[in-house]
Tab-separated table of C-alpha atoms and ligand atoms in Angstrom:
chain	number	residue	atom	x	y	z
A	1	UNK	CA	-158.833	152.787	-18.109
A	2	UNK	CA	-157.445	151.577	-21.390
A	3	UNK	CA	-158.898	148.043	-21.276
A	4	UNK	CA	-162.396	146.862	-20.890
A	5	UNK	CA	-163.056	143.917	-18.509
A	6	UNK	CA	-166.150	141.712	-18.830
A	7	UNK	CA	-166.678	138.849	-16.453
A	8	UNK	CA	-167.654	135.508	-18.180
A	9	UNK	CA	-168.980	133.654	-15.115
A	10	UNK	CA	-170.017	134.182	-11.519
A	11	UNK	CA	-167.008	132.447	-10.040
A	12	UNK	CA	-163.954	133.711	-11.939
A	13	UNK	CA	-162.793	134.668	-15.415
A	14	UNK	CA	-163.045	137.913	-17.454
A	15	UNK	CA	-162.588	138.726	-21.056
A	16	UNK	CA	-160.358	141.761	-21.735
A	17	UNK	CA	-160.835	143.909	-24.768
A	18	UNK	CA	-159.325	147.073	-26.181
A	19	UNK	CA	-155.768	145.881	-26.249
A	20	UNK	CA	-153.349	144.091	-28.588
A	21	UNK	CA	-150.934	142.331	-26.203
A	22	UNK	CA	-148.305	141.942	-28.937
A	23	UNK	CA	-147.863	145.771	-28.984
A	24	UNK	CA	-145.344	147.567	-26.920
A	25	UNK	CA	-147.836	148.396	-24.130
A	26	UNK	CA	-147.297	151.253	-21.668
A	27	UNK	CA	-146.820	150.545	-17.947
A	28	UNK	CA	-150.279	151.777	-17.003
A	29	UNK	CA	-151.977	149.272	-19.389
A	30	UNK	CA	-149.863	146.479	-17.804
A	31	UNK	CA	-150.946	147.590	-14.396
A	32	UNK	CA	-154.626	147.409	-15.555
A	33	UNK	CA	-154.098	143.955	-16.911
A	34	UNK	CA	-152.366	142.734	-13.788
A	35	UNK	CA	-155.210	144.191	-11.624
A	36	UNK	CA	-157.806	142.428	-13.841
A	37	UNK	CA	-155.856	139.175	-13.253
A	38	UNK	CA	-155.912	139.657	-9.467
A	39	UNK	CA	-159.618	140.510	-9.526
A	40	UNK	CA	-160.740	137.735	-11.781
A	41	UNK	CA	-158.019	135.014	-11.394
A	42	UNK	CA	-158.031	134.212	-15.102
A	43	UNK	CA	-158.346	136.635	-17.968
A	44	UNK	CA	-158.949	136.086	-21.707
A	45	UNK	CA	-158.095	137.943	-24.783
A	46	UNK	CA	-159.452	137.428	-28.335
A	47	UNK	CA	-158.072	137.829	-31.779
A	48	UNK	CA	-154.447	138.334	-30.808
A	49	UNK	CA	-151.473	137.850	-33.050
A	50	UNK	CA	-148.449	136.494	-31.209
A	51	UNK	CA	-145.324	135.015	-32.592
A	52	UNK	CA	-142.759	133.564	-30.131
A	53	UNK	CA	-140.819	136.886	-29.534
A	54	UNK	CA	-144.015	138.835	-28.905
A	55	UNK	CA	-145.378	136.067	-26.669
A	56	UNK	CA	-142.256	136.151	-24.586
A	57	UNK	CA	-142.075	139.898	-24.556
A	58	UNK	CA	-145.711	140.177	-23.230
A	59	UNK	CA	-144.980	137.519	-20.628
A	60	UNK	CA	-141.881	139.344	-19.415
A	61	UNK	CA	-144.026	142.401	-18.494
A	62	UNK	CA	-145.391	140.325	-15.581
A	63	UNK	CA	-142.120	138.679	-14.351
A	64	UNK	CA	-139.250	136.548	-15.337
A	65	UNK	CA	-139.902	133.752	-17.949
A	66	UNK	CA	-139.985	130.348	-16.290
A	67	UNK	CA	-138.233	127.470	-17.957
A	68	UNK	CA	-140.145	124.258	-17.322
A	69	UNK	CA	-137.742	121.460	-16.256
A	70	UNK	CA	-139.774	118.615	-17.885
A	71	UNK	CA	-140.094	120.047	-21.393
A	72	UNK	CA	-136.430	120.519	-22.175
A	73	UNK	CA	-135.479	119.001	-25.560
A	74	UNK	CA	-132.746	121.544	-26.607
A	75	UNK	CA	-135.295	123.707	-28.473
A	76	UNK	CA	-134.437	127.261	-29.507
A	77	UNK	CA	-136.919	128.805	-27.023
A	78	UNK	CA	-136.788	126.776	-23.815
A	79	UNK	CA	-139.383	129.109	-22.300
A	80	UNK	CA	-142.080	127.865	-24.663
A	81	UNK	CA	-144.112	124.765	-24.056
A	82	UNK	CA	-146.080	123.540	-27.145
A	83	UNK	CA	-149.280	121.965	-25.979
A	84	UNK	CA	-150.338	119.793	-28.920
A	85	UNK	CA	-153.123	117.385	-29.654
A	86	UNK	CA	-153.041	115.291	-32.822
A	87	UNK	CA	-155.839	113.175	-34.185
A	88	UNK	CA	-156.029	109.850	-32.215
A	89	UNK	CA	-154.138	111.089	-29.204
A	90	UNK	CA	-155.385	108.981	-26.249
A	91	UNK	CA	-154.341	111.652	-23.681
A	92	UNK	CA	-153.732	115.417	-23.641
A	93	UNK	CA	-151.459	117.532	-21.537
A	94	UNK	CA	-153.384	118.933	-18.540
A	95	UNK	CA	-156.378	116.675	-18.703
A	96	UNK	CA	-156.714	116.342	-14.908
A	97	UNK	CA	-157.527	119.336	-12.601
A	98	UNK	CA	-154.188	120.915	-11.530
A	99	UNK	CA	-152.196	124.029	-10.885
A	100	UNK	CA	-148.997	124.087	-12.963
A	101	UNK	CA	-145.641	122.772	-11.910
A	102	UNK	CA	-146.382	122.725	-8.142
A	103	UNK	CA	-143.588	120.233	-7.404
A	104	UNK	CA	-141.207	123.232	-7.620
A	105	UNK	CA	-140.157	125.073	-4.433
A	106	UNK	CA	-141.470	128.244	-6.076
A	107	UNK	CA	-144.079	127.277	-8.679
A	108	UNK	CA	-144.744	129.694	-11.529
A	109	UNK	CA	-147.190	132.576	-10.606
A	110	UNK	CA	-148.985	132.259	-13.845
A	111	UNK	CA	-149.204	131.073	-17.443
A	112	UNK	CA	-150.151	132.613	-20.745
A	113	UNK	CA	-151.613	130.109	-23.173
A	114	UNK	CA	-152.076	131.212	-26.834
A	115	UNK	CA	-154.225	129.244	-29.287
A	116	UNK	CA	-152.569	128.579	-32.691
A	117	UNK	CA	-155.087	125.989	-34.093
A	118	UNK	CA	-158.154	124.820	-32.326
A	119	UNK	CA	-161.057	122.533	-33.272
A	120	UNK	CA	-164.459	123.890	-34.382
A	121	UNK	CA	-165.863	122.392	-31.196
A	122	UNK	CA	-164.392	120.856	-28.066
A	123	UNK	CA	-161.011	121.305	-26.462
A	124	UNK	CA	-162.252	123.966	-23.999
A	125	UNK	CA	-160.374	124.751	-20.831
A	126	UNK	CA	-162.009	124.826	-17.398
A	127	UNK	CA	-160.808	126.921	-14.430
A	128	UNK	CA	-161.700	126.845	-10.707
A	129	UNK	CA	-161.397	129.611	-8.161
A	130	UNK	CA	-159.549	128.352	-5.106
A	131	UNK	CA	-160.375	131.380	-2.955
A	132	UNK	CA	-164.030	130.355	-3.270
A	133	UNK	CA	-163.150	126.779	-2.548
A	134	UNK	CA	-161.407	127.761	0.635
A	135	UNK	CA	-164.044	130.187	1.767
A	136	UNK	CA	-166.826	127.514	1.285
A	137	UNK	CA	-165.136	125.081	3.745
A	138	UNK	CA	-166.544	124.861	7.298
A	139	UNK	CA	-164.790	126.551	10.167
A	140	UNK	CA	-163.753	123.148	11.537
A	141	UNK	CA	-162.250	122.062	8.219
A	142	UNK	CA	-160.376	125.289	7.794
A	143	UNK	CA	-159.028	124.979	11.312
A	144	UNK	CA	-157.810	121.384	10.533
A	145	UNK	CA	-156.199	122.324	7.216
A	146	UNK	CA	-154.488	125.461	8.407
A	147	UNK	CA	-151.280	123.787	9.744
A	148	UNK	CA	-151.123	121.005	7.118
A	149	UNK	CA	-148.647	120.789	4.334
A	150	UNK	CA	-148.953	118.591	1.179
A	151	UNK	CA	-146.075	116.830	-0.593
A	152	UNK	CA	-146.101	117.631	-4.356
A	153	UNK	CA	-143.973	115.745	-6.891
A	154	UNK	CA	-143.958	115.245	-10.614
A	155	UNK	CA	-143.670	111.418	-10.843
A	156	UNK	CA	-147.194	111.111	-12.350
A	157	UNK	CA	-146.470	113.390	-15.306
A	158	UNK	CA	-142.813	112.964	-16.227
A	159	UNK	CA	-139.952	110.421	-16.060
A	160	UNK	CA	-139.352	106.987	-17.631
A	161	UNK	CA	-142.196	105.337	-15.687
A	162	UNK	CA	-145.201	107.262	-17.083
A	163	UNK	CA	-145.443	106.113	-20.703
A	164	UNK	CA	-147.290	109.423	-21.567
A	165	UNK	CA	-145.284	110.058	-24.737
A	166	UNK	CA	-146.786	107.018	-26.373
A	167	UNK	CA	-150.232	108.360	-25.672
A	168	UNK	CA	-150.057	111.927	-26.818
A	169	UNK	CA	-148.317	114.453	-29.111
A	170	UNK	CA	-147.278	116.779	-26.174
A	171	UNK	CA	-143.971	115.224	-25.236
A	172	UNK	CA	-142.323	115.333	-21.855
A	173	UNK	CA	-139.013	114.195	-20.471
A	174	UNK	CA	-139.054	110.417	-20.033
A	175	UNK	CA	-135.283	109.836	-20.227
A	176	UNK	CA	-133.360	107.780	-17.675
A	177	UNK	CA	-131.407	110.843	-16.462
A	178	UNK	CA	-134.697	112.566	-15.352
A	179	UNK	CA	-135.028	112.985	-11.670
A	180	UNK	CA	-138.240	113.832	-9.687
A	181	UNK	CA	-138.672	117.153	-7.966
A	182	UNK	CA	-140.510	117.218	-4.705
A	183	UNK	CA	-141.616	119.998	-2.398
A	184	UNK	CA	-144.082	120.352	0.465
A	185	UNK	CA	-146.397	123.344	0.288
A	186	UNK	CA	-149.074	124.577	2.740
A	187	UNK	CA	-152.562	123.123	1.923
A	188	UNK	CA	-153.898	126.655	2.504
A	189	UNK	CA	-151.744	129.391	1.129
A	190	UNK	CA	-151.950	133.141	1.329
A	191	UNK	CA	-151.806	134.868	-2.047
A	192	UNK	CA	-148.709	137.186	-1.983
A	193	UNK	CA	-150.494	140.044	-3.807
A	194	UNK	CA	-154.106	139.965	-2.598
A	195	UNK	CA	-153.408	138.621	0.948
A	196	UNK	CA	-156.413	136.298	0.485
A	197	UNK	CA	-156.327	132.646	1.580
A	198	UNK	CA	-156.926	129.873	-0.930
A	199	UNK	CA	-156.810	126.134	-1.202
A	200	UNK	CA	-153.617	124.783	-2.711
A	201	UNK	CA	-153.827	121.102	-3.478
A	202	UNK	CA	-154.257	119.238	-6.782
A	203	UNK	CA	-154.564	115.608	-7.764
A	204	UNK	CA	-151.754	115.606	-10.348
A	205	UNK	CA	-148.916	116.658	-8.091
A	206	UNK	CA	-149.920	116.006	-4.502
A	207	UNK	CA	-149.156	112.562	-3.050
A	208	UNK	CA	-149.827	112.878	0.688
A	209	UNK	CA	-149.848	115.217	3.648
A	210	UNK	CA	-146.498	115.802	5.195
A	211	UNK	CA	-146.019	113.470	8.206
A	212	UNK	CA	-148.878	111.226	7.137
A	213	UNK	CA	-149.100	108.087	4.949
A	214	UNK	CA	-150.740	107.984	1.547
A	215	UNK	CA	-153.531	105.818	2.996
A	216	UNK	CA	-154.195	108.263	5.789
A	217	UNK	CA	-154.083	111.294	3.457
A	218	UNK	CA	-156.124	109.933	0.547
A	219	UNK	CA	-159.681	110.246	1.997
A	220	UNK	CA	-159.236	113.878	2.902
A	221	UNK	CA	-157.403	114.655	-0.350
A	222	UNK	CA	-160.222	113.013	-2.342
A	223	UNK	CA	-162.731	115.190	-0.514
A	224	UNK	CA	-160.707	118.380	-1.220
A	225	UNK	CA	-160.160	117.527	-4.886
A	226	UNK	CA	-163.946	117.061	-5.432
A	227	UNK	CA	-164.802	120.162	-3.283
A	228	UNK	CA	-162.213	122.358	-5.058
A	229	UNK	CA	-163.907	122.029	-8.503
A	230	UNK	CA	-167.568	122.257	-7.554
A	231	UNK	CA	-169.350	123.766	-10.607
A	232	UNK	CA	-170.116	127.034	-8.783
A	233	UNK	CA	-166.363	127.674	-8.413
A	234	UNK	CA	-165.630	127.242	-12.115
A	235	UNK	CA	-165.724	128.854	-15.555
A	236	UNK	CA	-165.262	127.357	-19.020
A	237	UNK	CA	-163.380	128.958	-21.881
A	238	UNK	CA	-164.206	128.335	-25.497
A	239	UNK	CA	-161.084	128.826	-27.695
A	240	UNK	CA	-160.715	130.429	-31.064
A	241	UNK	CA	-157.455	130.806	-33.030
A	242	UNK	CA	-155.696	133.810	-31.562
A	243	UNK	CA	-157.311	133.518	-28.104
A	244	UNK	CA	-155.299	133.847	-24.919
A	245	UNK	CA	-155.956	132.566	-21.393
A	246	UNK	CA	-153.772	134.117	-18.765
A	247	UNK	CA	-154.272	132.459	-15.389
A	248	UNK	CA	-153.035	133.183	-11.868
A	249	UNK	CA	-151.476	129.869	-10.929
A	250	UNK	CA	-151.493	130.693	-7.208
A	251	UNK	CA	-155.219	130.696	-6.681
A	252	UNK	CA	-156.720	128.620	-9.547
A	253	UNK	CA	-156.900	125.054	-10.908
A	254	UNK	CA	-157.475	124.290	-14.565
A	255	UNK	CA	-158.209	121.338	-16.803
A	256	UNK	CA	-157.977	120.789	-20.518
A	257	UNK	CA	-161.087	119.032	-21.694
A	258	UNK	CA	-160.176	115.934	-23.816
A	259	UNK	CA	-163.441	115.620	-25.781
A	260	UNK	CA	-162.721	115.868	-29.467
A	261	UNK	CA	-160.216	113.062	-30.238
A	262	UNK	CA	-159.864	113.494	-33.881
A	263	UNK	CA	-159.231	117.203	-34.020
A	264	UNK	CA	-155.957	118.974	-34.015
A	265	UNK	CA	-155.359	121.497	-31.248
A	266	UNK	CA	-152.085	123.403	-31.050
A	267	UNK	CA	-151.262	125.900	-28.287
A	268	UNK	CA	-148.200	127.810	-27.216
A	269	UNK	CA	-147.631	128.442	-23.454
A	270	UNK	CA	-145.216	130.583	-21.402
A	271	UNK	CA	-145.025	130.653	-17.644
A	272	UNK	CA	-144.080	133.464	-15.296
A	273	UNK	CA	-141.596	132.668	-12.501
B	301	SIN	C1	-152.193	123.267	-19.372
B	301	SIN	O1	-152.566	122.553	-18.433
B	301	SIN	O2	-151.446	124.154	-19.205
B	301	SIN	C2	-152.941	123.143	-20.749
B	301	SIN	C3	-154.291	123.699	-20.687
B	301	SIN	C4	-154.951	123.535	-22.003
B	301	SIN	O3	-154.380	122.990	-22.994
B	301	SIN	O4	-156.138	123.871	-22.120
């Protein structure tokens, strides 16, 4: 083993040491990192030094770079999303529990978030293990959810109706040409690499169960949203400049804590297709 892996909580999350991810890493180290991600669902690195080319190069070792459709402003590196909080922002990107970009037919498998500038306190990120959330459901609930699909779309977080750009520094497409993307996904999915089942709904993207009205769907969705993030399924990451969080978007939810309104927080994110 090249890397050292130290869990940070009972539910998920591990800190990786012994590696500079900006280096040209050999394949066996990448295999170890990928295995740590599968074992712990989200992995963290400290004291890294990534510019945009190194960030993209590290990301490419795990798959194709994903270009987010709602953050396209003609920038030089369309694969980079800048997650920014400026003093006085009334909202932050990712402040509700979610998996990323689940309105897509094939949502990204993961994301690599790198801290450029973070506050002395606050601005942590929470993660929740959706294998545990699924496993903790009763047999009857599992049976009921097994055939269900949920309709995910991005109308709450992009497009001219949201008004989010007036509330926060992280800007999103709000132009009149924007069109929503919608896909139905199974409520219980099977992870393609581990073969384990996990819950796959989130309150940012999901609107209703396929074939059911919003009113019919909402009570069960509300139950699942609360269940999915029970404290015993979560971990909390405290950022420092140069920290990285790399999460498996197929089996986790995450949330950016908006708790230090006057502090600057600048992050740089890639996603893996
Ligand atoms: C995100 O949802 O990707 C952003 C998370 C964070 O800023 O902590």
